CSV table of C-alpha atoms in Angstrom, one decimal:
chain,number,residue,atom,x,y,z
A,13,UNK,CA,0.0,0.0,0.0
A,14,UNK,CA,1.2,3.6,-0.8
A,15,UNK,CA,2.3,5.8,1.8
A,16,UNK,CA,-0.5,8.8,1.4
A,17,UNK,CA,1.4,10.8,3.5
A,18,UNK,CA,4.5,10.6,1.2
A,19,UNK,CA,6.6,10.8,4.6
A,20,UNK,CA,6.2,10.0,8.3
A,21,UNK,CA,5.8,12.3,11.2
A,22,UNK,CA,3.1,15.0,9.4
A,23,UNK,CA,3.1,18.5,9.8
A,24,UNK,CA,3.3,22.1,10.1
A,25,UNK,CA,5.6,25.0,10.9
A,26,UNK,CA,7.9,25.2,13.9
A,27,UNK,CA,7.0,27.4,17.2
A,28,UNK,CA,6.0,27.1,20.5
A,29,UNK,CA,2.8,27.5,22.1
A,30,UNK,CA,-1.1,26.9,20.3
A,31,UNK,CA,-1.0,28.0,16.5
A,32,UNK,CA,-3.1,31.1,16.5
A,33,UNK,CA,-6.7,30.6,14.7
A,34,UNK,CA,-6.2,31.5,10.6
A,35,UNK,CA,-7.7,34.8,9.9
A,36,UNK,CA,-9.7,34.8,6.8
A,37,UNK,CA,-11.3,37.9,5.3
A,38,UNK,CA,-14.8,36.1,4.2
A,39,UNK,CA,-16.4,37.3,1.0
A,40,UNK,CA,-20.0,37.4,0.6
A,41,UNK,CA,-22.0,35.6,-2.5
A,42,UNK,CA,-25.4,35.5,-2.5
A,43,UNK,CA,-25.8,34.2,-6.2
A,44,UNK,CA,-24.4,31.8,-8.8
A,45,UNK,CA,-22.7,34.7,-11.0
A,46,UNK,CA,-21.2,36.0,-7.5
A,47,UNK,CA,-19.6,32.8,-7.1
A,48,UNK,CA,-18.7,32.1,-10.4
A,49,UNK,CA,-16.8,35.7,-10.4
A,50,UNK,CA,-15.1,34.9,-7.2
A,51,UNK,CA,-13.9,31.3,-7.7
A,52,UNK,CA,-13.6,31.4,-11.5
A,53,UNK,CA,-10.1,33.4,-11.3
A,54,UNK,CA,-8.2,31.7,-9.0
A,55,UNK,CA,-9.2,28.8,-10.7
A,56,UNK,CA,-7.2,29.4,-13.6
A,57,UNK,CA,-3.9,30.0,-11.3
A,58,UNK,CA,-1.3,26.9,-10.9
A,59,UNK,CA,-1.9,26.7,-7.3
A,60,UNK,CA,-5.0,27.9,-5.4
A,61,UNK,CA,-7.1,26.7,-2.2
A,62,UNK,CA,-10.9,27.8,-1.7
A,63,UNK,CA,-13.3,27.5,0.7
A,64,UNK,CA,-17.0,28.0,0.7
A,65,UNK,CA,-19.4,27.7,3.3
A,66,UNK,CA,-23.0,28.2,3.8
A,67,UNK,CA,-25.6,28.0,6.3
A,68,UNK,CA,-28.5,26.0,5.7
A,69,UNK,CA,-31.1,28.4,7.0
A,70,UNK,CA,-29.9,30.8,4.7
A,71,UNK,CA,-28.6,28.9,1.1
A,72,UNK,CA,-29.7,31.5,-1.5
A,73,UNK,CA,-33.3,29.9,-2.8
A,74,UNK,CA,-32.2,30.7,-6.2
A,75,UNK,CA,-29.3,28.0,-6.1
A,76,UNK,CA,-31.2,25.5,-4.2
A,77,UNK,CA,-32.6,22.9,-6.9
A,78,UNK,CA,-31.9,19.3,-6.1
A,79,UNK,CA,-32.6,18.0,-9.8
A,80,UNK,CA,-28.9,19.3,-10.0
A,81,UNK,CA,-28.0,16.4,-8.1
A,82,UNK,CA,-27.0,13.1,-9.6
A,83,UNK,CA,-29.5,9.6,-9.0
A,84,UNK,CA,-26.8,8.5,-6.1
A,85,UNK,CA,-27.2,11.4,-4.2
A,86,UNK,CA,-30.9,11.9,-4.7
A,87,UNK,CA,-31.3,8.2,-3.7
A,88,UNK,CA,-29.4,9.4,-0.4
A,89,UNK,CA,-31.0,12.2,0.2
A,90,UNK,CA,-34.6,10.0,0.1
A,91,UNK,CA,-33.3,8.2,2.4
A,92,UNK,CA,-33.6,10.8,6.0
A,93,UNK,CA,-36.7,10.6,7.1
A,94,UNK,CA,-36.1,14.5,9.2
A,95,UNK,CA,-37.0,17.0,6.5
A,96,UNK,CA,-34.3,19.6,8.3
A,97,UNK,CA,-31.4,17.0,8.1
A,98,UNK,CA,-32.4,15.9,4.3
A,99,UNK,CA,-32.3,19.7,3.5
A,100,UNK,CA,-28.9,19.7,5.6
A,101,UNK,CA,-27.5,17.5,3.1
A,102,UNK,CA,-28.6,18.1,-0.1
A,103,UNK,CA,-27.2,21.9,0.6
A,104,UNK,CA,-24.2,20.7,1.4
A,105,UNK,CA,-24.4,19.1,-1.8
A,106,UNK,CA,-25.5,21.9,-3.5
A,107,UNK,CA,-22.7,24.0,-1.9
A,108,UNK,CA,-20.1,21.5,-3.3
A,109,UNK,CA,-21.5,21.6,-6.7
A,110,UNK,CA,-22.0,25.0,-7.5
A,111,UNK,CA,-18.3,25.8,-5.8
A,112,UNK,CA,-16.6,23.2,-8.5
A,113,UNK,CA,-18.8,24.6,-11.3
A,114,UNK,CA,-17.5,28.3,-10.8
A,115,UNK,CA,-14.0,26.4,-10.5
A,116,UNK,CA,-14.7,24.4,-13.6
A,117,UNK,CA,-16.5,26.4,-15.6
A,118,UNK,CA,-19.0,23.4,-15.9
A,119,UNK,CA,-23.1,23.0,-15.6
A,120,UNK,CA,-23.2,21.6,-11.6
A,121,UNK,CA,-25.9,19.4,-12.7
A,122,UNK,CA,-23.3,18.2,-15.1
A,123,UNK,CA,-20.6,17.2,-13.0
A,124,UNK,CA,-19.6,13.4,-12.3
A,125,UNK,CA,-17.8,12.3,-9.3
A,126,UNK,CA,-16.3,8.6,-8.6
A,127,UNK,CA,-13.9,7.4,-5.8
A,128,UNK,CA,-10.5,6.6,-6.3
A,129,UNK,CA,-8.8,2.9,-5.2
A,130,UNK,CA,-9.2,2.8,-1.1
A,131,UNK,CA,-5.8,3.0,0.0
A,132,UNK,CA,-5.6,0.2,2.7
A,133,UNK,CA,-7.8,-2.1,0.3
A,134,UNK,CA,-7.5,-1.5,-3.1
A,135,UNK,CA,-11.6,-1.5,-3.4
A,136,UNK,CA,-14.0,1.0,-5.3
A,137,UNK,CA,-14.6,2.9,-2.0
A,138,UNK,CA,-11.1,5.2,-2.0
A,139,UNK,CA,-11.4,9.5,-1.7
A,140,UNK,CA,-14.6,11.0,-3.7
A,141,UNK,CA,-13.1,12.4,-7.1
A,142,UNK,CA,-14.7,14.5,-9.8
A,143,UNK,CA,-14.1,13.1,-13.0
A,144,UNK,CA,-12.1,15.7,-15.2
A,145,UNK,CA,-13.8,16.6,-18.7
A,146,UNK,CA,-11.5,16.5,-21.3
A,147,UNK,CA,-8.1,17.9,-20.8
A,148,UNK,CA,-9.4,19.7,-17.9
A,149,UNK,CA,-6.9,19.1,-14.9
A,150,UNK,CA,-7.7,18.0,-12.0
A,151,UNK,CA,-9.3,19.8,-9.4
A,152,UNK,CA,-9.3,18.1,-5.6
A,153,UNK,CA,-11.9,18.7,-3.5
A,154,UNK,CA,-13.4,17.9,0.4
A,155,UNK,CA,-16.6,18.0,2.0
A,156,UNK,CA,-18.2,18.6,5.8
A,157,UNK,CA,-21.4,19.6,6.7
A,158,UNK,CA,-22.5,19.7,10.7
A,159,UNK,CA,-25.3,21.4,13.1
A,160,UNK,CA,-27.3,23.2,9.7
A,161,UNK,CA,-23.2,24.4,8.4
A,162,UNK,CA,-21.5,23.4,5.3
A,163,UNK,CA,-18.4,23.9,4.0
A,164,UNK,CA,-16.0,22.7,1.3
A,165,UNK,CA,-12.6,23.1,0.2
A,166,UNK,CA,-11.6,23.2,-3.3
A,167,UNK,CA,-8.1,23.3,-4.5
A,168,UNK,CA,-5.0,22.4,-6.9
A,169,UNK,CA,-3.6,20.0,-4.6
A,170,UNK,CA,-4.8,17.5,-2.3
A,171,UNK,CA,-7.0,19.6,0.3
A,172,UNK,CA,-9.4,17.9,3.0
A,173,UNK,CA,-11.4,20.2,5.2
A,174,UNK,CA,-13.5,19.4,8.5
A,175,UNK,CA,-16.5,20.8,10.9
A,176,UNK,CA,-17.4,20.2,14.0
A,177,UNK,CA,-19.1,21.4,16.9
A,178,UNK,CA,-17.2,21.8,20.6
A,179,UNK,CA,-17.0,18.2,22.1
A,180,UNK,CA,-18.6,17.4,25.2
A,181,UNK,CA,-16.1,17.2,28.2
A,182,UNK,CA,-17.2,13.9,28.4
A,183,UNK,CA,-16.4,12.7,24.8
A,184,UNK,CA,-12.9,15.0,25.0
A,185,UNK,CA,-12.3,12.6,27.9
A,186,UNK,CA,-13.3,9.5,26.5
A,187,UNK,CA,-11.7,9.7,22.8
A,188,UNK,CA,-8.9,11.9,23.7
A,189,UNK,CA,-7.2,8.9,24.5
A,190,UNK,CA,-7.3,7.4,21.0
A,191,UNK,CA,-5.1,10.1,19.7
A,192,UNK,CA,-1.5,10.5,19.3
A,193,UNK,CA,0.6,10.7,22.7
A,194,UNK,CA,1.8,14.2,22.0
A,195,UNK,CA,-1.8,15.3,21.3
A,196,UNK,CA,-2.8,13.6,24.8
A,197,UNK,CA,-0.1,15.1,26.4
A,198,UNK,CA,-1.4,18.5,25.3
A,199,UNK,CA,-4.8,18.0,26.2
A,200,UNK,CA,-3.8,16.5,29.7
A,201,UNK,CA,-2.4,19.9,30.8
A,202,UNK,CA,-5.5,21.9,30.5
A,203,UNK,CA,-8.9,22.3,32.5
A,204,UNK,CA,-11.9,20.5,31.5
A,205,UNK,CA,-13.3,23.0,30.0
A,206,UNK,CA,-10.0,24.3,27.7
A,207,UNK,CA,-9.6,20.5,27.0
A,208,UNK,CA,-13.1,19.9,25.5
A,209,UNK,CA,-12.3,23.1,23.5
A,210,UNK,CA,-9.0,21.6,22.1
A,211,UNK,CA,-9.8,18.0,21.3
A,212,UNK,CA,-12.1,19.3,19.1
A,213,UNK,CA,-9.8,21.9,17.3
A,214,UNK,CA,-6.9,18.9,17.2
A,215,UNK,CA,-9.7,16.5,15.9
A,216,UNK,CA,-11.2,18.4,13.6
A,217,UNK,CA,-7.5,19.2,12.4
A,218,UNK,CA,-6.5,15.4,12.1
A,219,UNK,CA,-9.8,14.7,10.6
A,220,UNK,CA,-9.1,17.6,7.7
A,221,UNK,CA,-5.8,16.0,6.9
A,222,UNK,CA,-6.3,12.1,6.8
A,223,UNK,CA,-9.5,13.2,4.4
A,224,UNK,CA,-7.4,15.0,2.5
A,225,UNK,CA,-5.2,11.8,2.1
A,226,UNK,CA,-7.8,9.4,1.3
A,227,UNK,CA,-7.7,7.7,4.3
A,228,UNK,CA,-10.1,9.0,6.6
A,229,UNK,CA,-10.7,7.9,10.6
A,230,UNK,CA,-9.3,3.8,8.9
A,231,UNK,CA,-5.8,5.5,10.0
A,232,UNK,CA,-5.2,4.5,13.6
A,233,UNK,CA,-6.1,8.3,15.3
A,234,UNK,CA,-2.1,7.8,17.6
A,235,UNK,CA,-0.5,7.8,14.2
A,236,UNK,CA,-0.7,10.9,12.8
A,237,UNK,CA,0.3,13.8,14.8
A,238,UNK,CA,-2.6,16.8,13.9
A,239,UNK,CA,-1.8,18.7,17.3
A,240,UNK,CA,-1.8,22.4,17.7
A,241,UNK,CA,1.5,23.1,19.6
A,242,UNK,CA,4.6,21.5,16.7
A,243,UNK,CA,7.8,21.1,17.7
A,244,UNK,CA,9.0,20.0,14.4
A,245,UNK,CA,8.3,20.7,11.0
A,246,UNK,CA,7.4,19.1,7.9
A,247,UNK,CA,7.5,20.8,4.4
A,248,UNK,CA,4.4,18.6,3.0
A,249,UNK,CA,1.6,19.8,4.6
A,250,UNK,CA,-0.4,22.7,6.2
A,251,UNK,CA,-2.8,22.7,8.3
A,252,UNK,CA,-5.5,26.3,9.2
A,253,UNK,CA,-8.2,26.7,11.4
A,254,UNK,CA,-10.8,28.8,12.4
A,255,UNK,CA,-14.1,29.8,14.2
A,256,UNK,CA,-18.0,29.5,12.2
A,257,UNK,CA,-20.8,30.8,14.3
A,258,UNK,CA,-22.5,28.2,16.8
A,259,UNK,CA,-19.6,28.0,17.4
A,260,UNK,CA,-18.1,25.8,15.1
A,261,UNK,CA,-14.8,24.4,14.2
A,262,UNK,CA,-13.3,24.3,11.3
A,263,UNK,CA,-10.2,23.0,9.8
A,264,UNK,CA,-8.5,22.7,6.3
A,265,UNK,CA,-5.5,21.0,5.3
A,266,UNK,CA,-3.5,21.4,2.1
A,267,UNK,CA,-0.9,19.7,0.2
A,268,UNK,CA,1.5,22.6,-0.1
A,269,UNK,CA,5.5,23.0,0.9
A,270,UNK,CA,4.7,27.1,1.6
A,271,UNK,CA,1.6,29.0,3.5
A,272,UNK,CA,-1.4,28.2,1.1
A,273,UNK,CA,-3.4,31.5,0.2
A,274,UNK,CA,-6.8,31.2,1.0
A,275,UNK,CA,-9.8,32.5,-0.2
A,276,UNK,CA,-13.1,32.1,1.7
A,277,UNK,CA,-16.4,32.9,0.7
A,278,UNK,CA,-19.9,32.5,2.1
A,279,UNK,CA,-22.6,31.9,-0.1
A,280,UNK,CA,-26.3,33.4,1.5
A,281,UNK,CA,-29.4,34.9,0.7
A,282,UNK,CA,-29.3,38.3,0.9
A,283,UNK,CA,-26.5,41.0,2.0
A,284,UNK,CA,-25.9,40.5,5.4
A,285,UNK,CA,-22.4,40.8,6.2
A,286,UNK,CA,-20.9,37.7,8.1
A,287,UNK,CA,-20.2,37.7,11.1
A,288,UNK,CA,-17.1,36.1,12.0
């Protein structure tokens, strides 16, 4: 089996203390040409990272149209029986499609996705891809949605990006010892309450970057080193992470050996400026 990391021991830059929260400076969309002029640019450069989230409650009616969707996903989506959590997901969807289509320059309803090869197995069940169209190149992309949020991650490299509400103390407590003996060892010098609020920023951040490799949670959690506080770096990977209102975590990591440059955009009805 290939090595998805490339290299052992992942990440990040060198420093001491917590990595400070990435600051993103969130543009507003609030219809398809809005998008298509925001992503549509950096599309075209050799290396970009975007990501794109939306709120449920308020997707942009004009973009919400589930015939865009392909017979697996509608066949899904029939399948929640909670009208709010089928809407949940066929947003998220939605979200993902019309953020590759801006990327692309494609129809969203248009757009075919497959998996590639698992990596531990070989089987038909690998990383979601989207099938290139002609000499298109390839464009990676990654998908969370949680608590009525979605947001994806679309890039020129191999991105993976996570959400998650704060952990209960109780489930910090409980999982935190699945994860990799440094991460422990951070979490283990805080409070209760600082240590709910840092299991889920380090596993949302390990979550982010063994998505982004293909692998997902079939990794064992105490291999792979996500934690927020590095004392080595490694030129492969980068990991940012922020705040969503709930609040939320996020985190996106990208295959890049220098500080990826972000754009972020959230896509709503109306022009209410975000509040983040």
């Amino acid at each position: 089996m290939r090595n998805p990391f490339k290299r052992p021991g992942i990440l990040h830059r060198q420093g001491a203390g917590a990595l400070p929260y990435a600051r993103i400076a969130w543009e507003q969309a609030t219809a398809q040409a809005e998008l298509h002029g925001a992503l549509a640019a950096i599309g075209q450069r050799p290396d970009f990272t975007a990501l794109v989230f939306t709120e449920a409650a308020a997707f942009p009616s004009a973009l919400y149209n589930e015939q865009l969707l392909c017979q697996p996903e509608l066949e899904h989506a029939a399948q929640f029986e909670d009208a709010a959590l089928r809407r949940h997901w066929v947003t998220a969807h939605l979200l993902l499609r019309h953020a590759l289509a801006a990327v692309t320059d494609m129809p969203a309803g248009s757009l075919k996705f497959s998996a590639e090869p698992c990596v531990r197995c070989g089987g038909p069940h690998g990383k979601p891809v989207l099938e290139p169209a002609g000499a298109q190149r390839r464009i990676h992309f990654s998908l969370s949605h949680a608590a009525g949020f979605a947001i994806a991650a679309i890039g020129s490299s191999r991105c993976g990006v996570d959400l998650e509400p704060r952990a209960s103390i109780g489930r910090a407590e409980l999982v935190a010892r699945q994860l990799h003996p440094a991460e422990q060892k951070e979490l283990d010098a805080l409070a209760p309450p600082e240590r709910a609020e840092e299991f889920t920023r380090i596993w949302t951040r390990k979550e982010a970057l063994l998505k982004a490799c293909g692998v997902g949670l079939s990794r064992g959690l105490d291999q792979v080193y996500a934690g927020v506080r590095p004392t080595s770096g490694q030129p492969d990977w980068r990991i940012l992470d922020g705040l969503l209102p709930g609040p939320l975590h996020w985190s996106a990591a990208v295959e890049t050996p220098g500080d990826p440059q972000l754009i972020g955009i959230k896509l709503t009805e109306g022009w209410a400026k975000p509040r983040l």
